[in-house]
mmCIF file of C-alpha atoms and ligand atoms in Angstrom:
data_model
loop_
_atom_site.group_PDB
_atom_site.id
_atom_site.type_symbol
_atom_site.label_atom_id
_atom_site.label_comp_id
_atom_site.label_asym_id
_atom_site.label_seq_id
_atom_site.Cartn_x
_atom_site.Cartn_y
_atom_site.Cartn_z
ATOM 1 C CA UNK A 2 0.000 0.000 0.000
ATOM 2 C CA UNK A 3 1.267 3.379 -1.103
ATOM 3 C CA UNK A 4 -0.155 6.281 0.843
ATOM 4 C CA UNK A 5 0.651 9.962 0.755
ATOM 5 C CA UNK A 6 0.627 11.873 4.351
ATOM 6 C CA UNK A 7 -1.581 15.144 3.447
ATOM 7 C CA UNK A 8 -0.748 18.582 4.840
ATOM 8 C CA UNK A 9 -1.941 20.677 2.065
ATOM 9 C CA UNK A 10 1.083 23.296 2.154
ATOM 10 C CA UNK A 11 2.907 23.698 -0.650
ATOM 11 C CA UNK A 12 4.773 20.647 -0.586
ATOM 12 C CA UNK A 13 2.619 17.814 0.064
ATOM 13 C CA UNK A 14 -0.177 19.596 -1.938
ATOM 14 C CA UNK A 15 2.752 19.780 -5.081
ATOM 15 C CA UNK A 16 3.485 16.047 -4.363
ATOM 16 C CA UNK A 17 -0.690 15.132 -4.873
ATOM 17 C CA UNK A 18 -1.260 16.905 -7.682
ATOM 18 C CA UNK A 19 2.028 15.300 -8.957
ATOM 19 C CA UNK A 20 1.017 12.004 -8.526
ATOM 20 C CA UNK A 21 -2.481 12.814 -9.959
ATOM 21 C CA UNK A 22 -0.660 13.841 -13.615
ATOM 22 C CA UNK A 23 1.500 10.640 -13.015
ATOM 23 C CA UNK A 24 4.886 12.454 -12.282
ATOM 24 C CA UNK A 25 4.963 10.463 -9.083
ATOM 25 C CA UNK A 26 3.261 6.732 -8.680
ATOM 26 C CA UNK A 27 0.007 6.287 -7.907
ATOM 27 C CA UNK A 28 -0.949 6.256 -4.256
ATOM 28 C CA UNK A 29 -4.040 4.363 -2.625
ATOM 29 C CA UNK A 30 -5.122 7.280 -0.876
ATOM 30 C CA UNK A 31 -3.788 10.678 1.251
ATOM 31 C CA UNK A 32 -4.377 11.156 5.001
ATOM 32 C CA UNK A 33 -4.743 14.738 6.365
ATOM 33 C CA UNK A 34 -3.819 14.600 9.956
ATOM 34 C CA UNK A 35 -6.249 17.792 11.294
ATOM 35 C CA UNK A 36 -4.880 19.896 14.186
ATOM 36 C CA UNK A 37 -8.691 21.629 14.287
ATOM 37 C CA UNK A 38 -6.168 24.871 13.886
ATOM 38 C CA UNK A 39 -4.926 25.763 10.187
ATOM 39 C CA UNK A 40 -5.763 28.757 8.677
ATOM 40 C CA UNK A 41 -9.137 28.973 6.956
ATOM 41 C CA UNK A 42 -7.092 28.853 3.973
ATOM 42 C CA UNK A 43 -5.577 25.586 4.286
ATOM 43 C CA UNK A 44 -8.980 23.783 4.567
ATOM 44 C CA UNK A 45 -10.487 25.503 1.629
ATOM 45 C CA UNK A 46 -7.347 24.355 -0.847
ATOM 46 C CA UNK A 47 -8.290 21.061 1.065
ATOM 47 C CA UNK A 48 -11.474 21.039 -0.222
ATOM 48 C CA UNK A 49 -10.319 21.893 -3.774
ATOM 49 C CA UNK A 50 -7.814 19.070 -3.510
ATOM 50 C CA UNK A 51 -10.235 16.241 -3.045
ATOM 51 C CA UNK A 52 -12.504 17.239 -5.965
ATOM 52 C CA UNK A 53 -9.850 17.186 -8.117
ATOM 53 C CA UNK A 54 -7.751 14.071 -6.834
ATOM 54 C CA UNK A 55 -7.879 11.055 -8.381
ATOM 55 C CA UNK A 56 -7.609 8.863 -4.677
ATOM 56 C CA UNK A 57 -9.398 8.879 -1.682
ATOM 57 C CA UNK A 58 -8.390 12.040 0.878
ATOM 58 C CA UNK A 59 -9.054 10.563 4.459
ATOM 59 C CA UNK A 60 -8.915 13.044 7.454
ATOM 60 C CA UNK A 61 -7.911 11.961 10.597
ATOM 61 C CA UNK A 62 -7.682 13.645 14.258
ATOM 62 C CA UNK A 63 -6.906 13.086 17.401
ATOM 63 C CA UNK A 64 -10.003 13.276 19.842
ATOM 64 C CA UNK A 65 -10.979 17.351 19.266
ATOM 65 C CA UNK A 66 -7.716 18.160 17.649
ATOM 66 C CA UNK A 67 -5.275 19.990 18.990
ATOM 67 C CA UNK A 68 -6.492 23.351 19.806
ATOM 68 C CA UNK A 69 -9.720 21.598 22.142
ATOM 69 C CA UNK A 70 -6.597 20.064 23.817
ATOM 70 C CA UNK A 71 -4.650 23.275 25.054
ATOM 71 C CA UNK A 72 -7.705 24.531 25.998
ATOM 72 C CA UNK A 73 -8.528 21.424 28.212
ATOM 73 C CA UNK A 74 -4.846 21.707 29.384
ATOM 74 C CA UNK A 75 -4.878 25.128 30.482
ATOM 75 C CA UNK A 76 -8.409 24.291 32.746
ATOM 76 C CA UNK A 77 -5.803 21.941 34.621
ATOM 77 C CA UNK A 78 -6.392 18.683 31.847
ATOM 78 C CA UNK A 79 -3.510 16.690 30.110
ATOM 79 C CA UNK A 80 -0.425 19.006 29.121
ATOM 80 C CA UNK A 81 -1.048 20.099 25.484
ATOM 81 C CA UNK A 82 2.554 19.135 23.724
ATOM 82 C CA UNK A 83 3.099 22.697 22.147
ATOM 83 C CA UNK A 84 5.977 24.156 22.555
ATOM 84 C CA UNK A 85 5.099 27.462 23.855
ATOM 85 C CA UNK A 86 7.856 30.320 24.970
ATOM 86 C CA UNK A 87 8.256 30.550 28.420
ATOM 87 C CA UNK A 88 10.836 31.871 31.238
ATOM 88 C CA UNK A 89 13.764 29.332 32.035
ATOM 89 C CA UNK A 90 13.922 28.397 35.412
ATOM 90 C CA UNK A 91 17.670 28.019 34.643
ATOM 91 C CA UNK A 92 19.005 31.307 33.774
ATOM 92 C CA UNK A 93 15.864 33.328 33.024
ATOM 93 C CA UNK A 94 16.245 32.971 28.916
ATOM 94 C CA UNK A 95 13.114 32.269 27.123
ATOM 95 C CA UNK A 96 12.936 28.708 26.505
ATOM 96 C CA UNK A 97 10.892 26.218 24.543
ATOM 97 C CA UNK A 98 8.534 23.758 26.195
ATOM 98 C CA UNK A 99 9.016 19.744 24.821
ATOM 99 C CA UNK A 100 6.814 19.529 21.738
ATOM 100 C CA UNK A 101 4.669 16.475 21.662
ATOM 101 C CA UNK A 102 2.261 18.477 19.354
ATOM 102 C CA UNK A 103 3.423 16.705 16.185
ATOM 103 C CA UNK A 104 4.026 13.162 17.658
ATOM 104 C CA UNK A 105 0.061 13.203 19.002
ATOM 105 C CA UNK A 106 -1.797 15.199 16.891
ATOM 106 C CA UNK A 107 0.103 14.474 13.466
ATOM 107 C CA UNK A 108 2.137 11.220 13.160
ATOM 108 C CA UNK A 109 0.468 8.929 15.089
ATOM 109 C CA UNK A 110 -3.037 9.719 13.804
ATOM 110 C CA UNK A 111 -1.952 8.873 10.533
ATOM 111 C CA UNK A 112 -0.055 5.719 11.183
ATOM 112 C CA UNK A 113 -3.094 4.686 12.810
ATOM 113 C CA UNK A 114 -5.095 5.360 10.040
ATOM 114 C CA UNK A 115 -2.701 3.368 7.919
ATOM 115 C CA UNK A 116 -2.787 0.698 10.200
ATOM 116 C CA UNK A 117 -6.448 0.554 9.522
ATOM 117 C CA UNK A 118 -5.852 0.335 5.734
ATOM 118 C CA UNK A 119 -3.531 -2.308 5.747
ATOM 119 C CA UNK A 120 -5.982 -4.412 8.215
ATOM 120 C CA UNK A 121 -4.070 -4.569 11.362
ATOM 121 C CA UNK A 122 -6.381 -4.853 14.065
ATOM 122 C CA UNK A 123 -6.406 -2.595 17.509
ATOM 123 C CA UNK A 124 -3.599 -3.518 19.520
ATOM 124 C CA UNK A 125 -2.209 -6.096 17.043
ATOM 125 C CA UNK A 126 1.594 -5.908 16.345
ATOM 126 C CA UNK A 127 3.086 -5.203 12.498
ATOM 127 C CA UNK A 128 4.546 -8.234 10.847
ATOM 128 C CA UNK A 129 8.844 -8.565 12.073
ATOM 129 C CA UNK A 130 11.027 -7.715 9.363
ATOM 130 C CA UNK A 131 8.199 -7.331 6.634
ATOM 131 C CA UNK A 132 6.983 -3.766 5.117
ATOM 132 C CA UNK A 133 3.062 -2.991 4.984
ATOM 133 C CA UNK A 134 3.201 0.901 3.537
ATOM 134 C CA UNK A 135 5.186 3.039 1.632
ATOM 135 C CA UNK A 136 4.501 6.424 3.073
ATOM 136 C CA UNK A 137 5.503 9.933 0.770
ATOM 137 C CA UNK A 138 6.167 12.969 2.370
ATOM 138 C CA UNK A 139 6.232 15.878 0.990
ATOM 139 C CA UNK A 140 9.594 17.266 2.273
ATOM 140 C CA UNK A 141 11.571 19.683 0.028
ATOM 141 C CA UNK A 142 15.069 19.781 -1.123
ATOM 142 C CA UNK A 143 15.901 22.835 0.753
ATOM 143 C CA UNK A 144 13.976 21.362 4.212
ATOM 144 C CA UNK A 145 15.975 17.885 3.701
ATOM 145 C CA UNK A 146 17.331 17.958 7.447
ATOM 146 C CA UNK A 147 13.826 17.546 8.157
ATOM 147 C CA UNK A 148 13.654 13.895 6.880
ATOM 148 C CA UNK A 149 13.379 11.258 9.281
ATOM 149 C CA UNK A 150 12.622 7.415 9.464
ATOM 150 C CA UNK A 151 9.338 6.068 10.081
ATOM 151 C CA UNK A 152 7.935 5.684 14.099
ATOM 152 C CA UNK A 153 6.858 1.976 12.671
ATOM 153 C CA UNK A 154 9.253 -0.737 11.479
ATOM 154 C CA UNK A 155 6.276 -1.948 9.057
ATOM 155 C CA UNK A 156 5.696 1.522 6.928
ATOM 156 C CA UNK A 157 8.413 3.034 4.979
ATOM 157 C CA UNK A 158 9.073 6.534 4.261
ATOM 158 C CA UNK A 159 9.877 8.300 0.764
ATOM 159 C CA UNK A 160 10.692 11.896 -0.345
ATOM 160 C CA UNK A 161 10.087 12.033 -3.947
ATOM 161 C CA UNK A 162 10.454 15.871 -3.982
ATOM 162 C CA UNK A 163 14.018 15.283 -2.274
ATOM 163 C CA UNK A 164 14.178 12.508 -5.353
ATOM 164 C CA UNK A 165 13.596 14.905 -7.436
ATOM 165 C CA UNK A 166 15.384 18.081 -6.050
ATOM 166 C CA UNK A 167 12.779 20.426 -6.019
ATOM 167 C CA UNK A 168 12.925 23.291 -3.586
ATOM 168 C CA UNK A 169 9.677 24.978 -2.237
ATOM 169 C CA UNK A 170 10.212 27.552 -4.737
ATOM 170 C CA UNK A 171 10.493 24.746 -7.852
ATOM 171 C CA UNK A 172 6.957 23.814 -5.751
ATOM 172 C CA UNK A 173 5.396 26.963 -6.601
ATOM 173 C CA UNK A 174 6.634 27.242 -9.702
ATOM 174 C CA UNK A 175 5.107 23.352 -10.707
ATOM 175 C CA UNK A 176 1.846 24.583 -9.670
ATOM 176 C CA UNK A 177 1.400 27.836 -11.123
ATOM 177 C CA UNK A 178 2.868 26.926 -14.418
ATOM 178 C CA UNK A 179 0.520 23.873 -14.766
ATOM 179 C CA UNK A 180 -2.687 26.701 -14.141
ATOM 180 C CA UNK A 181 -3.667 25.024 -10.205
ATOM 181 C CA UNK A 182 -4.542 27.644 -7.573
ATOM 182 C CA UNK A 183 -1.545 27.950 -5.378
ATOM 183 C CA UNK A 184 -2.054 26.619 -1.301
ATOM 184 C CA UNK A 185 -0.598 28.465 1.518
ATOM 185 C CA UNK A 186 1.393 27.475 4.282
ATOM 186 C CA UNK A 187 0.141 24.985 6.372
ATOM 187 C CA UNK A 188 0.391 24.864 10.302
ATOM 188 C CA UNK A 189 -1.322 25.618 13.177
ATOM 189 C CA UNK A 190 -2.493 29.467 13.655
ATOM 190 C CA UNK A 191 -0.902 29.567 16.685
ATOM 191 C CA UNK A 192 2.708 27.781 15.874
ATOM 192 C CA UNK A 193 5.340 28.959 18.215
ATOM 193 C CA UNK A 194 7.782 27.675 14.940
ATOM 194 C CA UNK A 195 6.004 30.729 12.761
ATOM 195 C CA UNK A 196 9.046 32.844 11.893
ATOM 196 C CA UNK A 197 9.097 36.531 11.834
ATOM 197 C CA UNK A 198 8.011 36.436 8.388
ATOM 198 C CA UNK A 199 4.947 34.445 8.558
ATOM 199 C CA UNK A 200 3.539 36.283 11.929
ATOM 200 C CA UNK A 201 3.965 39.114 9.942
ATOM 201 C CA UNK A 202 1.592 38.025 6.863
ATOM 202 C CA UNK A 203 -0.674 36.591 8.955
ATOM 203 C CA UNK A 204 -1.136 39.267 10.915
ATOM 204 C CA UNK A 205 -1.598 41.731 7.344
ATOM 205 C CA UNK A 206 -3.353 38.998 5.472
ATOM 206 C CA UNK A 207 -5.516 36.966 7.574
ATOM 207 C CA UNK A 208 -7.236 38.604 10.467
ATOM 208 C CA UNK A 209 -8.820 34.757 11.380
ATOM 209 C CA UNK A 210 -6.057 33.250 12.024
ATOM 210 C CA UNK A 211 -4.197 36.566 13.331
ATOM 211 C CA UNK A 212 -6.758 36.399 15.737
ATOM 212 C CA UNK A 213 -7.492 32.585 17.142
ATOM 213 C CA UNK A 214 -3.481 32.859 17.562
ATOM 214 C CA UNK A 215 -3.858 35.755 19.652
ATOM 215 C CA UNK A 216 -7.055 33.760 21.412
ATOM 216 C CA UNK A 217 -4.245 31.162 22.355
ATOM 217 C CA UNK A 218 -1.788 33.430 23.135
ATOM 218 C CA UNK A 219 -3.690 35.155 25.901
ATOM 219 C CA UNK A 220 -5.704 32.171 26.923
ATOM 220 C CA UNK A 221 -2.036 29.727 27.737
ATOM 221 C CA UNK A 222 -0.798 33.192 29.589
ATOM 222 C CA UNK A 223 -1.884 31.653 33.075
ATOM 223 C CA UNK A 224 0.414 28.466 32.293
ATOM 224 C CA UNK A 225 -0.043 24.957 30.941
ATOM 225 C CA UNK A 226 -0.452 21.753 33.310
ATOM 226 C CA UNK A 227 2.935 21.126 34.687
ATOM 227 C CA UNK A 228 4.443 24.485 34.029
ATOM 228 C CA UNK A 229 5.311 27.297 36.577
ATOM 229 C CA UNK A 230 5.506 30.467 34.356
ATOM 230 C CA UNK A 231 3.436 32.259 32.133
ATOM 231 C CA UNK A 232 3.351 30.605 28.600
ATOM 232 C CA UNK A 233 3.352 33.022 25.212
ATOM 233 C CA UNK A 234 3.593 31.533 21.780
ATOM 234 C CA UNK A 235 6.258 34.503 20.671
ATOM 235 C CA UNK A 236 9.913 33.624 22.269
ATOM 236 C CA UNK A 237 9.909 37.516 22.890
ATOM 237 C CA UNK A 238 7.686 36.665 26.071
ATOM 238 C CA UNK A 239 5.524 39.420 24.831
ATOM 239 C CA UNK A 240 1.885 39.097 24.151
ATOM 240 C CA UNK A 241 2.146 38.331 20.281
ATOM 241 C CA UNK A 242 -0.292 41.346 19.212
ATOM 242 C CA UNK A 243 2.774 44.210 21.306
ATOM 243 C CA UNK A 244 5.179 42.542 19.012
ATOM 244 C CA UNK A 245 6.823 44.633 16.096
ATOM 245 C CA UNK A 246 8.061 42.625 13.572
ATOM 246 C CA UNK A 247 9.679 45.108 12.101
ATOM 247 C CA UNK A 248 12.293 44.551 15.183
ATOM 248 C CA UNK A 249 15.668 43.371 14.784
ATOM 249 C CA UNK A 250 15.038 41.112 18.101
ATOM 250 C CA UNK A 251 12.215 39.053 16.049
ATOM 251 C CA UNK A 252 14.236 38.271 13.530
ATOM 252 C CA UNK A 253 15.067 35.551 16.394
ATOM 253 C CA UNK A 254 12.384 33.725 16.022
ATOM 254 C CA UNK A 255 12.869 30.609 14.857
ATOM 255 C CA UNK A 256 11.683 28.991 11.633
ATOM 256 C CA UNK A 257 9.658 25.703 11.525
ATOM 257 C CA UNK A 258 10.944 25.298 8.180
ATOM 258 C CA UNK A 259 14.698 26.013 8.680
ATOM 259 C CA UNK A 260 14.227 23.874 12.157
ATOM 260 C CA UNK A 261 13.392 19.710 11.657
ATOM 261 C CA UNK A 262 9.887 19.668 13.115
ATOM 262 C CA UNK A 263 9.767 15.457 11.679
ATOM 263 C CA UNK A 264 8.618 16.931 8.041
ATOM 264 C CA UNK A 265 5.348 16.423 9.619
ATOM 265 C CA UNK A 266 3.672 20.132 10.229
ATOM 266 C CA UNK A 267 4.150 22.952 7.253
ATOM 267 C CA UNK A 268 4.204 20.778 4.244
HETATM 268 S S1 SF4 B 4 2.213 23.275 13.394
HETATM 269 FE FE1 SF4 B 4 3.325 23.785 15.301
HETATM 270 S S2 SF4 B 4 1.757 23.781 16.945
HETATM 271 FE FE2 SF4 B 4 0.886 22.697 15.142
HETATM 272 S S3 SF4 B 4 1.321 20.521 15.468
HETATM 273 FE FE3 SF4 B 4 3.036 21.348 14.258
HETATM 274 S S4 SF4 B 4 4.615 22.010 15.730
HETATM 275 FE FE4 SF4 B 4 2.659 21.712 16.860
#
């Protein structure tokens, strides 16, 4: 079984509509591993995507996705897994928290998904030493630190846009010159990865997102279960809408697409 893991970002969105004009081999079907938090925009080019694909889309998600979950964790529930900014207890530095965000609420929804499609029943082990998927994902050539193996010994991962060389730019390029609408950048509103860059056009372009990310900002201020300080999704420890990104200091921020984030979230 052959099956494409879904963001619908430029990448894995290139990578479908390559296989669909049989530049890349046919896959069985796509899995969309929903976070319940990408921009309007990413749903509607979802949308567009399975009209025009010729394989099943399936969408997956874990329990009410990932936004229900930080706000359950911030009433006292289950610790979220984003890695928000906070203040290190260490030496006072803003500091990451662990991000289990893309384990939970991306990979494993999907391999359990494929587990479904290749008939392995709940709880029941994959086959020792024997392959069950093929799994594409839609990592560029200039994101290729991103790549990593698969969590499962029984599905195996590919990278035909690594195969193939093409940088997000060559991406773009495939799409418009073939006449598709182009997507957007996938990942949650509220990404702590979100570089200077794309805070910035969200913030000009798309006053939704802008503000459920500044919803989330101000709701995880009070902390997140097992943390002592006050949580922001900007490393400047600022609320995110007293930000200037036209500051030299944000240019800090980091980048989930110059950072390895598992190839999972952004594609
Ligand atoms: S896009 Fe960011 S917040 Fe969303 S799952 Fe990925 S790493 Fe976590």
């Amino acid at each position: 079984m052959r099956i494409l893991s879904l963001g619908a970002g430029v990448q894995s969105s290139t990578l479908a509509l390559m296989i669909k004009n049989g530049e890349v081999p046919m896959v069985d079907a796509a899995i969309f591993a929903d976070t319940g938090a990408e921009p309007r925009g990413v749903y509607a080019y979802l949308d567009w995507l399975e009209s025009v694909l010729p394989f099943p889309v399936y969408r997956v998600q874990k329990d009410d996705g990932l936004l229900e979950n930080i706000k359950q964790s911030v009433a006292g529930g289950r610790f979220a897994g984003a890695p928000f900014f906070t203040r290190s207890p260490k030496d006072g530095r803003p500091a990451m928290l662990h991000r289990q965000c893309t384990k939970e609420f991306k990979i494993e929804p999907i391999v359990k998904k494929v587990r479904e499609l290749v008939g392995l029943k709940k709880g029941q082990r994959g086959p020792r030493g024997k392959i069950l998927a093929t799994q594409y994902i839609g990592i560029s050539w200039d994101e290729v630190q991103r790549m990593k193996p698969s969590l499962v010994p029984w599905i195996v991962h590919e990278w035909p846009l690594i195969d193939r060389r093409m940088t997000r730019a060559d991406c773009l390029r495939w799409i418009g010159d073939r006449g598709y609408p182009l997507p957007s950048k996938s990942s949650c509103t509220f990404c702590p990865y979100h570089d200077a860059a794309a805070w910035r056009d969200i913030k000009l372009n798309d006053q939704e997102s802008w503000d459920q990310a500044v919803e989330v900002d101000r709701m995880i201020r009070t902390g997140d279960r097992g943390t002592v300080d006050k949580l922001y999704v900007h490393r400047s420890l600022k609320p995110i809408e007293e930000v200037d990104f036209r500051n030299a200091e944000d240019a800090g921020q980091m980048s989930m697409f110059t950072e390895e984030c598992e190839g999972m979230c952004g594609v």
